[in-house]
Structure formats: C-alpha cells, structure tokens
mmCIF file of C-alpha atoms in Angstrom:
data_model
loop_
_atom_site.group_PDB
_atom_site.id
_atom_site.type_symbol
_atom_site.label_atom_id
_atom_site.label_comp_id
_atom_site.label_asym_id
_atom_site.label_seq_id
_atom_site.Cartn_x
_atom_site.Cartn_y
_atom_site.Cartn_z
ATOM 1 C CA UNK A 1 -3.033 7.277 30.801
ATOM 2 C CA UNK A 2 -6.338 5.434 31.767
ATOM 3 C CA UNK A 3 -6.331 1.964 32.971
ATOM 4 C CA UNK A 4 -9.907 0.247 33.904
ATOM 5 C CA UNK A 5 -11.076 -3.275 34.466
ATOM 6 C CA UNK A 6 -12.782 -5.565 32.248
ATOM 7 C CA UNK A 7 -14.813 -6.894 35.499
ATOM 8 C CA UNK A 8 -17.189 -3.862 35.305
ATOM 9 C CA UNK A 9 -19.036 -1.720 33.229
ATOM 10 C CA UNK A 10 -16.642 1.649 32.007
ATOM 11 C CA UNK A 11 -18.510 4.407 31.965
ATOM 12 C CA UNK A 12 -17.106 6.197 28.909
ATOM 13 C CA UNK A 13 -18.712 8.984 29.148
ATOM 14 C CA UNK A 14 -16.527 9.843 32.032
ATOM 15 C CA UNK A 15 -13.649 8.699 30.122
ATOM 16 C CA UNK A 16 -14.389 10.887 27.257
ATOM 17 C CA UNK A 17 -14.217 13.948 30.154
ATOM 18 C CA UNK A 18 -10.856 12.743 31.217
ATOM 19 C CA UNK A 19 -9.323 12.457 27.799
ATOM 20 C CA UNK A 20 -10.620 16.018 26.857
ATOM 21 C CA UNK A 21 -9.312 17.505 30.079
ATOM 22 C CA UNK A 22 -6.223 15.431 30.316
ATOM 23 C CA UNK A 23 -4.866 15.018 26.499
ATOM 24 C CA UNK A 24 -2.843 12.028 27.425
ATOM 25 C CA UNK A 25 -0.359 11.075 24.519
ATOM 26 C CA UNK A 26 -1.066 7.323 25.427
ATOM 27 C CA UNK A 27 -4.182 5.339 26.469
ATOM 28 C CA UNK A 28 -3.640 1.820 28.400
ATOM 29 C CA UNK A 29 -6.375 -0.314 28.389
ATOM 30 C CA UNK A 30 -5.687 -3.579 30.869
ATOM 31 C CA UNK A 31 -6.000 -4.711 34.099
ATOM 32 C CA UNK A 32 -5.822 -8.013 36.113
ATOM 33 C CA UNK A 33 -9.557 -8.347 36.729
ATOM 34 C CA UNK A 34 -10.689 -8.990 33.034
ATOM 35 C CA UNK A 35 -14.193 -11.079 32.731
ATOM 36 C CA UNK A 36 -15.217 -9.196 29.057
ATOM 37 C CA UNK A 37 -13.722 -7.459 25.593
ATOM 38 C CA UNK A 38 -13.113 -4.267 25.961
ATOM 39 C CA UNK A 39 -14.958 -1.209 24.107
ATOM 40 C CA UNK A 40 -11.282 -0.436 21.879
ATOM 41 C CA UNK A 41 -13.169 0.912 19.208
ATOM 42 C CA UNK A 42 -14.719 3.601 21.723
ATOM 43 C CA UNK A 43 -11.728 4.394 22.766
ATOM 44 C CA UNK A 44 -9.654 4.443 19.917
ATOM 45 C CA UNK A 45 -12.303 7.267 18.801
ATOM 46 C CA UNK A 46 -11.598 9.231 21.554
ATOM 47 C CA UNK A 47 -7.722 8.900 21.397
ATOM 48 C CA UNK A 48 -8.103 10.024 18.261
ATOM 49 C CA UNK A 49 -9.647 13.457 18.924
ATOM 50 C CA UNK A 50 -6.328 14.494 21.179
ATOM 51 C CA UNK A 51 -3.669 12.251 18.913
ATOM 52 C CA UNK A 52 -3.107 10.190 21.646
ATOM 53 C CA UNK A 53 -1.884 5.872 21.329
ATOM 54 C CA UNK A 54 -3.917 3.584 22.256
ATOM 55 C CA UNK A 55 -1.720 0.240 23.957
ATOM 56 C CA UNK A 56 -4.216 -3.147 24.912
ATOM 57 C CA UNK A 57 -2.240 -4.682 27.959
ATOM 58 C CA UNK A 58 -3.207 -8.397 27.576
ATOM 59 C CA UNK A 59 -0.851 -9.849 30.351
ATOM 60 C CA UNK A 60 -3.301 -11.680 31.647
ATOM 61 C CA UNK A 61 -5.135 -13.313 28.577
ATOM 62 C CA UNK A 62 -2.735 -13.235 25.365
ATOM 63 C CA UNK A 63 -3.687 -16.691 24.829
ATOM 64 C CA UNK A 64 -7.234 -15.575 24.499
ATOM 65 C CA UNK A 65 -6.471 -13.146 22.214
ATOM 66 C CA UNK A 66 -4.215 -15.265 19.860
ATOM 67 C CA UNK A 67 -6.773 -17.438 19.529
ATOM 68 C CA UNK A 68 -8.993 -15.081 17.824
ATOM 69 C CA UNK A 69 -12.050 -16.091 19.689
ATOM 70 C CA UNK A 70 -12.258 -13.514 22.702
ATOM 71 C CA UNK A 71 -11.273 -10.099 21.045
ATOM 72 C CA UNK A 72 -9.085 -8.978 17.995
ATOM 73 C CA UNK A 73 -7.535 -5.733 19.911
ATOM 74 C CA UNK A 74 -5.017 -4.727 16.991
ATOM 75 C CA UNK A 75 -8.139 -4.985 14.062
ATOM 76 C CA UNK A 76 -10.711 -3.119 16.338
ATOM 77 C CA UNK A 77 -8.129 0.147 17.027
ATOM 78 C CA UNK A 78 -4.914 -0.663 19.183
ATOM 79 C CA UNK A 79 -2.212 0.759 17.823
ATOM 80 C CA UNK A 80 -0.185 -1.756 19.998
ATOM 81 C CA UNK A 81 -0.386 -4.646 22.069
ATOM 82 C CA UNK A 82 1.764 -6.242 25.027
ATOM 83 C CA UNK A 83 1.338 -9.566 26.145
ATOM 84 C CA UNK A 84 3.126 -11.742 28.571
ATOM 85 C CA UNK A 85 4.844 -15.965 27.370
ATOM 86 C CA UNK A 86 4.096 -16.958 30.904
ATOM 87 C CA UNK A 87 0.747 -16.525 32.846
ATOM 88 C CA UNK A 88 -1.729 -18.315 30.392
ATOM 89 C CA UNK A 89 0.822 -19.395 27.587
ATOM 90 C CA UNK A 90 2.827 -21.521 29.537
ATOM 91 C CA UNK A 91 5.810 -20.405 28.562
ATOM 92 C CA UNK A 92 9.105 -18.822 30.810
ATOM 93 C CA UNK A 93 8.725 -15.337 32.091
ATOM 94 C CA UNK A 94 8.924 -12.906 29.000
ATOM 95 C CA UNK A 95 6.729 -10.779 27.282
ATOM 96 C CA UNK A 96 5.708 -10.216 23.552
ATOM 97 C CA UNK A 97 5.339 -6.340 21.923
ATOM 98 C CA UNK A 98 2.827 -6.223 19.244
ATOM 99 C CA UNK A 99 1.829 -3.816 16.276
ATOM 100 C CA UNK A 100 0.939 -4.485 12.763
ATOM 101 C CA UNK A 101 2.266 -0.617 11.751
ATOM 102 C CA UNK A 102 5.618 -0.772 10.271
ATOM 103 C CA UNK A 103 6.882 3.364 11.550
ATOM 104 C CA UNK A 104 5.421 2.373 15.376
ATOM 105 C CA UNK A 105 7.608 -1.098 15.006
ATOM 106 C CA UNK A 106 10.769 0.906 14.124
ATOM 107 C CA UNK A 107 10.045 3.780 16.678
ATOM 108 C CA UNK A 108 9.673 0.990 18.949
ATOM 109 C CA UNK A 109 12.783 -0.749 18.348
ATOM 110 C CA UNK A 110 14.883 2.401 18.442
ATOM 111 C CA UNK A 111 13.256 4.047 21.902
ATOM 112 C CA UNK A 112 13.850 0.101 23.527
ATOM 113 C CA UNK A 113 17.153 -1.454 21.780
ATOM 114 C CA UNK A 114 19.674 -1.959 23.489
ATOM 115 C CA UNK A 115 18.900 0.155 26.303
ATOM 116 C CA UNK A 116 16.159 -1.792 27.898
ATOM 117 C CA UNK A 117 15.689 -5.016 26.085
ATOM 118 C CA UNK A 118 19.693 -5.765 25.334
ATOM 119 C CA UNK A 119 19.740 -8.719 27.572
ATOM 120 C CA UNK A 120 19.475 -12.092 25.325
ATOM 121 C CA UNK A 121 18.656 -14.726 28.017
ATOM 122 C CA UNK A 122 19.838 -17.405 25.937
ATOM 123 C CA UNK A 123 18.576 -19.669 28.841
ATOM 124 C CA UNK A 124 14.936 -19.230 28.069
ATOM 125 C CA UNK A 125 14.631 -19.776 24.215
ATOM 126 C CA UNK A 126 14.272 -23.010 23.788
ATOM 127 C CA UNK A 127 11.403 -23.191 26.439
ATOM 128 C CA UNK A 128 9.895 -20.293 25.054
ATOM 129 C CA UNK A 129 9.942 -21.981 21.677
ATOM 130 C CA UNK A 130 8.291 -24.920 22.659
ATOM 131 C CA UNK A 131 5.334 -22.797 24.286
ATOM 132 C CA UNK A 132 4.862 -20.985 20.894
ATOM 133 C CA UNK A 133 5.061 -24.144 19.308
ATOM 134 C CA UNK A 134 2.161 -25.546 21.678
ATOM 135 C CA UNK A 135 0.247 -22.072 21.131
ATOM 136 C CA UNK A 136 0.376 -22.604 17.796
ATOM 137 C CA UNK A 137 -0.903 -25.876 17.604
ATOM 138 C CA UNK A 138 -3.299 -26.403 20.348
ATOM 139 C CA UNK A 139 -3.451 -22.763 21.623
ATOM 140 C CA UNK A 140 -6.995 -22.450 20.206
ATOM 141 C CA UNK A 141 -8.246 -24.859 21.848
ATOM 142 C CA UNK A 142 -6.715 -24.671 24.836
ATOM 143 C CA UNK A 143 -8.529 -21.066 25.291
ATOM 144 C CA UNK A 144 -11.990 -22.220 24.458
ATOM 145 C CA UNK A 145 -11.573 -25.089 26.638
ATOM 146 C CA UNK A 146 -10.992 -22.700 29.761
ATOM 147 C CA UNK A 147 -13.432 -20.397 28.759
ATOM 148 C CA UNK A 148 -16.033 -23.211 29.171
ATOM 149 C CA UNK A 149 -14.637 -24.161 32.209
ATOM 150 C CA UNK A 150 -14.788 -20.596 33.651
ATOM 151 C CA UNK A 151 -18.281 -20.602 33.005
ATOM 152 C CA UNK A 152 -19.066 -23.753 34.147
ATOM 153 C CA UNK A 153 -17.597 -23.432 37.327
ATOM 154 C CA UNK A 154 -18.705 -19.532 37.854
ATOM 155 C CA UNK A 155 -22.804 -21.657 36.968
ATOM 156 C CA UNK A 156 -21.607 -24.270 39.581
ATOM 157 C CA UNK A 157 -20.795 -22.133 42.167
ATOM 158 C CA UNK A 158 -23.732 -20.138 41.648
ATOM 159 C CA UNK A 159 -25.855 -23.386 42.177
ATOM 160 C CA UNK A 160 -23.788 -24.094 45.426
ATOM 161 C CA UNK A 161 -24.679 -20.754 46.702
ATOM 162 C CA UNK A 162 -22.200 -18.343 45.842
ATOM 163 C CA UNK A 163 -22.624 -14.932 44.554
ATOM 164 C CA UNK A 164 -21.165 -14.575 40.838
ATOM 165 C CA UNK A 165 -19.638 -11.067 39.669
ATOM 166 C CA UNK A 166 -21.267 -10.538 35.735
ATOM 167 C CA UNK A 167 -22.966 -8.391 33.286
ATOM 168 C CA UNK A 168 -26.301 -9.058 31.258
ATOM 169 C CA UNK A 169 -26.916 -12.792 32.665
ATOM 170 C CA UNK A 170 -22.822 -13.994 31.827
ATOM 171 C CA UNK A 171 -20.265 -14.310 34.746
ATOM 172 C CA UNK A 172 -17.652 -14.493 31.772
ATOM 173 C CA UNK A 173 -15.874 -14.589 28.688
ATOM 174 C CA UNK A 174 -12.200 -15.103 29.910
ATOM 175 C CA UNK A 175 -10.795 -17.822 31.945
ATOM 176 C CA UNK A 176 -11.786 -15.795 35.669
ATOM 177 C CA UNK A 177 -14.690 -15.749 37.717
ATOM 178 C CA UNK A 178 -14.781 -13.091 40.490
ATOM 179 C CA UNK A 179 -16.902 -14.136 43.613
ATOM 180 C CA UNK A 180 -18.698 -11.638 45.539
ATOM 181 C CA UNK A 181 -17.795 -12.295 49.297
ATOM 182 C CA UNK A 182 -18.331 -9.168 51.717
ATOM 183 C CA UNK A 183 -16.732 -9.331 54.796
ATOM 184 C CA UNK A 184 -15.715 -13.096 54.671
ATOM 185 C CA UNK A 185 -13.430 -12.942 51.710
ATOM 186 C CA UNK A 186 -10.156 -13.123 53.681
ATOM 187 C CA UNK A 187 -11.927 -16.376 55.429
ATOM 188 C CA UNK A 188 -13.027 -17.610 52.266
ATOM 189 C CA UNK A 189 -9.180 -17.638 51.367
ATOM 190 C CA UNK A 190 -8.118 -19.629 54.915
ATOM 191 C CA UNK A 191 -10.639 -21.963 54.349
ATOM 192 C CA UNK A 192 -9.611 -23.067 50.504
ATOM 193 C CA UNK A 193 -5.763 -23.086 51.260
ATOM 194 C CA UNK A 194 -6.112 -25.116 54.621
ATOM 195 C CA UNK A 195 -8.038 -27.663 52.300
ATOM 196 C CA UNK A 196 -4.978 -27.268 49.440
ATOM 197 C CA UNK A 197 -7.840 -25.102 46.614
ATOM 198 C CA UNK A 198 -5.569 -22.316 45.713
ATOM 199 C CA UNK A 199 -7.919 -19.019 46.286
ATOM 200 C CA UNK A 200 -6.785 -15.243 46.863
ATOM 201 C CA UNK A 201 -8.910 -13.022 48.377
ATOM 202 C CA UNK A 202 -9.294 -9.510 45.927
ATOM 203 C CA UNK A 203 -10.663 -5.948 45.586
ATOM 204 C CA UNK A 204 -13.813 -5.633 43.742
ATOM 205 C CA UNK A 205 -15.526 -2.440 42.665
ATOM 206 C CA UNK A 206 -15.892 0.119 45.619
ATOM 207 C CA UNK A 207 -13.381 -1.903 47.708
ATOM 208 C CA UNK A 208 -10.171 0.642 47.359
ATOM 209 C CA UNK A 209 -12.379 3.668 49.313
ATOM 210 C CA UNK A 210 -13.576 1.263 52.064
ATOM 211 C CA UNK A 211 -9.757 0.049 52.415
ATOM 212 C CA UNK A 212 -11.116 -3.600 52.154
ATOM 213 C CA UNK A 213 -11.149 -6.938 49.840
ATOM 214 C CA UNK A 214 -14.649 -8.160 49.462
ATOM 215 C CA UNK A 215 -13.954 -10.883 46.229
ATOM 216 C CA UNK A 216 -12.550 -13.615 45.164
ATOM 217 C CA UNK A 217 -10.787 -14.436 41.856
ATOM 218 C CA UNK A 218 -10.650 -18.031 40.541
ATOM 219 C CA UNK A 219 -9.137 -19.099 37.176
ATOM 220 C CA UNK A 220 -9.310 -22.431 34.871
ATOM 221 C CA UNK A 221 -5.793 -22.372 33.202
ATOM 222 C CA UNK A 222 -4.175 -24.720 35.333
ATOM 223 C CA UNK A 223 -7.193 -27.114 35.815
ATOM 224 C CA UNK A 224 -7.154 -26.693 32.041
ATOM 225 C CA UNK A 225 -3.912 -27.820 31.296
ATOM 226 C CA UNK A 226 -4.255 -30.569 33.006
ATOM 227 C CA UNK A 227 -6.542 -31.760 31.003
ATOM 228 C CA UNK A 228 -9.799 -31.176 32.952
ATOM 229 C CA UNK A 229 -13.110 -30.719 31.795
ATOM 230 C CA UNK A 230 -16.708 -29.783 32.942
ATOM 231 C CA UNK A 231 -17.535 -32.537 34.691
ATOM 232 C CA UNK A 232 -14.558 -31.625 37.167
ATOM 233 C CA UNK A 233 -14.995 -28.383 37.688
ATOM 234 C CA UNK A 234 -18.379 -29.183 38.925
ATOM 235 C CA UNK A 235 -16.923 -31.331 41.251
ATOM 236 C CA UNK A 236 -14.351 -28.673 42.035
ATOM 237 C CA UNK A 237 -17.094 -26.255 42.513
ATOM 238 C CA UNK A 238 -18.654 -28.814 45.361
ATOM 239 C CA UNK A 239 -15.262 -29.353 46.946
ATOM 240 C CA UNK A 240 -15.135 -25.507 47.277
ATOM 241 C CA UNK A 241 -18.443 -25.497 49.097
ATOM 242 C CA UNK A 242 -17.188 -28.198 51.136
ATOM 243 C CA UNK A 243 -13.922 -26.422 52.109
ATOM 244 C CA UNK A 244 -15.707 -22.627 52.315
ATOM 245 C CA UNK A 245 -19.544 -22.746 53.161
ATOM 246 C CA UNK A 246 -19.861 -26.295 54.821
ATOM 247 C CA UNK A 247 -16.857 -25.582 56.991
ATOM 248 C CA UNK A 248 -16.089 -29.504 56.741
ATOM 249 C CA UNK A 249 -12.750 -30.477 57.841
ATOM 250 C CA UNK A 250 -9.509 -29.410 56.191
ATOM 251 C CA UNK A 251 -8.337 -32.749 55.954
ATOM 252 C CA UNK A 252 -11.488 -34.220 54.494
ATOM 253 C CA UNK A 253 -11.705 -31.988 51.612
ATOM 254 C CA UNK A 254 -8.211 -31.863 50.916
ATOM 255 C CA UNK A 255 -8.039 -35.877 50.546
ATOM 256 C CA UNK A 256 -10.533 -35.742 47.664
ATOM 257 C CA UNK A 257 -8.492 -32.812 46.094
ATOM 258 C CA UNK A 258 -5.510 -34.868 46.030
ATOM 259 C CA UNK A 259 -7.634 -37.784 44.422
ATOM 260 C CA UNK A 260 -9.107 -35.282 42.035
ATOM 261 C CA UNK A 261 -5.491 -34.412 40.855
ATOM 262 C CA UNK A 262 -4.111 -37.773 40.853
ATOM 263 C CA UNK A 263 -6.739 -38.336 37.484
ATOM 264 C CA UNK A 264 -4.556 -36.174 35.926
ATOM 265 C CA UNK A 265 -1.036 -36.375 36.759
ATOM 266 C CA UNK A 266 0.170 -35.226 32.715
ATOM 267 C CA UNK A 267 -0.293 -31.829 31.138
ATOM 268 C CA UNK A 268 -3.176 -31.960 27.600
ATOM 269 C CA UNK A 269 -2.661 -28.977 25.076
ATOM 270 C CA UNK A 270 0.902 -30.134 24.836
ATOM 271 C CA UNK A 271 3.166 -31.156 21.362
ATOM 272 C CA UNK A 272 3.041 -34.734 22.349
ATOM 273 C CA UNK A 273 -0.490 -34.993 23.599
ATOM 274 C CA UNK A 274 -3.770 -35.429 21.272
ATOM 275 C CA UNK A 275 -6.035 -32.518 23.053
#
C-alpha cells in the first residue's frame, strides 16, 4: 500500500521502486493534505505491472470530484473510489464506495455485507438524502465557488505576508491552502483561536523526521456555505494578519469576526436557496 500527499510533488520514480520491490495487491492514493490531482494514470500503469488495485481515497474532497471539475479518478484508472457524505458534502457522517466495474461491485458487496456494513442507521437517511439532493443540484457550484475562494485567500495572504505552500506559480486547486510557518506555527494557531479564526497548526514536508509542525492548513467550505465570496475572504485574509502577524488584541479582531459572520447568518448552496 502507498499513500502520499497531494501537497507535494511524488516522486514516482521512487514509487515505481517500491511497487517492484513490494508487489502490493492494492495501491491507496489519498491523504488529508490535498492542494492538486493526482498522477492516477501513472500509477494505475504501475499497478498494473504487479496486478495490484488501485483505490482513490477522496475523504477529503468528494465534492470536488463529483463535480467533475477537479479530477475524474474512476475514468483516468481507479479501479475504486471511497468518499466520505460529511466533510465537504454536508451531509451526516457516512461514507460512499465507488466503482463503475460490475465483478469488483459484487466482490465488494460479498467481502463487506453484513459483516461490516449491516448496521442500517435509519436515523441518518433522510439527512443524508437531502445532502445528495443539494449535491446534486448546487454541488457544482458549490465546489468551484471554494476553489476560488481557496485561491483567493492563499493570493491574499500572500500579499499580507505569508508564505504560501504551491507548485508551478498555483497555491491550489482544492478548497486548502497550506501556510508555511517554521517555528511559529503552534503560535500562529493561539493567536487565530484567541481571536475566534479557526486554524490548526500541521506537518508539512520534512516535518515527521524533525518531530515538529511547521504549517498551517486553512479551508473555504464553511466560509463557502455560508455564502461568502472573494471580497470576504480578502477581508478574512486581513483579519488573519491582524490576529497572527500584527499581534493586535484578541478582542479587537474577534469583534469584526463576529460582524463578518453576522452578514451571513443562512447557509447558500442549499434546496431552498438561489446560489
């Protein structure tokens, strides 16, 4: 099994090695930290050579991917996908197992029924149907509309002086944006919360060896479904400077956070909203 992150460049090369050596009978690709498509094709290749499965874990951006605009995972070589209702989707804690060939489906059914998925929870269809319902319907746009925001934020922070994780002039393609922080991450973290800015310190490339969390990950999908926009997350980007580089007071910043969510006190992207 190989897992990597989408946040930095996989050296396949090295992977190729692995798979040779190692003849896994099942490649995971996935992670937390995803900022870019991943090179499935690439891999399916090389899964092929030692008849091994390839599974795309999209936990963290199924939304993305049903909206056909970030990557097409089952088309470009999975032979399966797993995605989680919740996270992104909005929808009560569940998951979603996805193939489009028929003998894997069946295989699948047999190897998982009863024995690990025999538990109904009755409880949670009808808000899980409702978040379909919404994916299907506004789920597109919901997805571009926090990719922009991603990016617009990751370019705002930038401007207020941040260091931006990306590849090839792009800090992403997905609804995260990984700040570069060094030693002052955990700080950076204190700061935001004491001013009510959600922010959680993380391990960036390198940072497992040292024993240490040098980054940052942010993410729109909230802000989104609430129905912001550009123009806030520019302001969102300045009341993170404020809170994190300025060192202004707690209480200051966090005043004009609560006035900044008072503009939107209703989710968008919903069945009875016109976003």
């Amino acid at each position: 099994m190989a897992r990597g992150s989408a946040t930095f460049e996989l050296d396949l090369d090295a992977v190729a090695d692995q798979i040779a050596t190692l003849k896994p009978r099942m490649i995971v690709i996935g992670g937390s930290n995803v900022l870019f498509p991943y090179p499935v094709r690439e891999l399916r290749r090389l899964a092929d050579q030692v008849g091994a499965l390839v599974v795309y874990d999209a936990a963290h951006i199924g939304l993305l991917i049903s909206s056909g605009d970030f990557q097409r995972p089952l088309q470009e070589g999975a032979h399966i996908v797993t995605l989680s209702t919740h996270k992104i989707m909005g929808g009560p804690v569940g998951g979603l197992v996805l193939t489009d060939e028929p003998e894997l489906a069946r295989k699948m059914i047999r190897l998982t029924f009863p024995g690990f998925m025999q538990t109904r929870d009755q409880n949670k269809f009808a808000a899980l149907a409702v978040a379909l319902a919404e994916t299907t319907a506004h789920g597109g746009a919901l997805a571009r509309q926090m990719v922009v925001n991603a990016q617009t934020l990751a370019a705002a922070l930038g401007q207020q002086g941040f260091a931006i994780l990306g590849r090839d002039g792009s800090h992403t393609r997905t609804h995260q944006l990984f700040l570069e922080l060094g030693d002052s991450a955990k700080a950076f973290e204190e700061r935001c919360q004491a001013a009510n800015i959600l922010a959680s310190d993380c391990a960036l490339a390198g940072d497992m060896a040292l024993k240490r969390r040098s980054g940052a990950r942010l993410a729109t999908h909230e802000l989104t479904r609430l129905g912001m926009r550009e123009p806030e997350m520019i302001e969102i980007a300045g009341l993170i400077a404020r809170a994190a580089l300025k060192n202004e007071r707690p209480e200051d910043v966090r005043r004009d956070v609560e006035r900044l969510l008072a503009r939107f006190p209703t989710l968008a992207f919903t069945l009875d909203s016109h976003s």
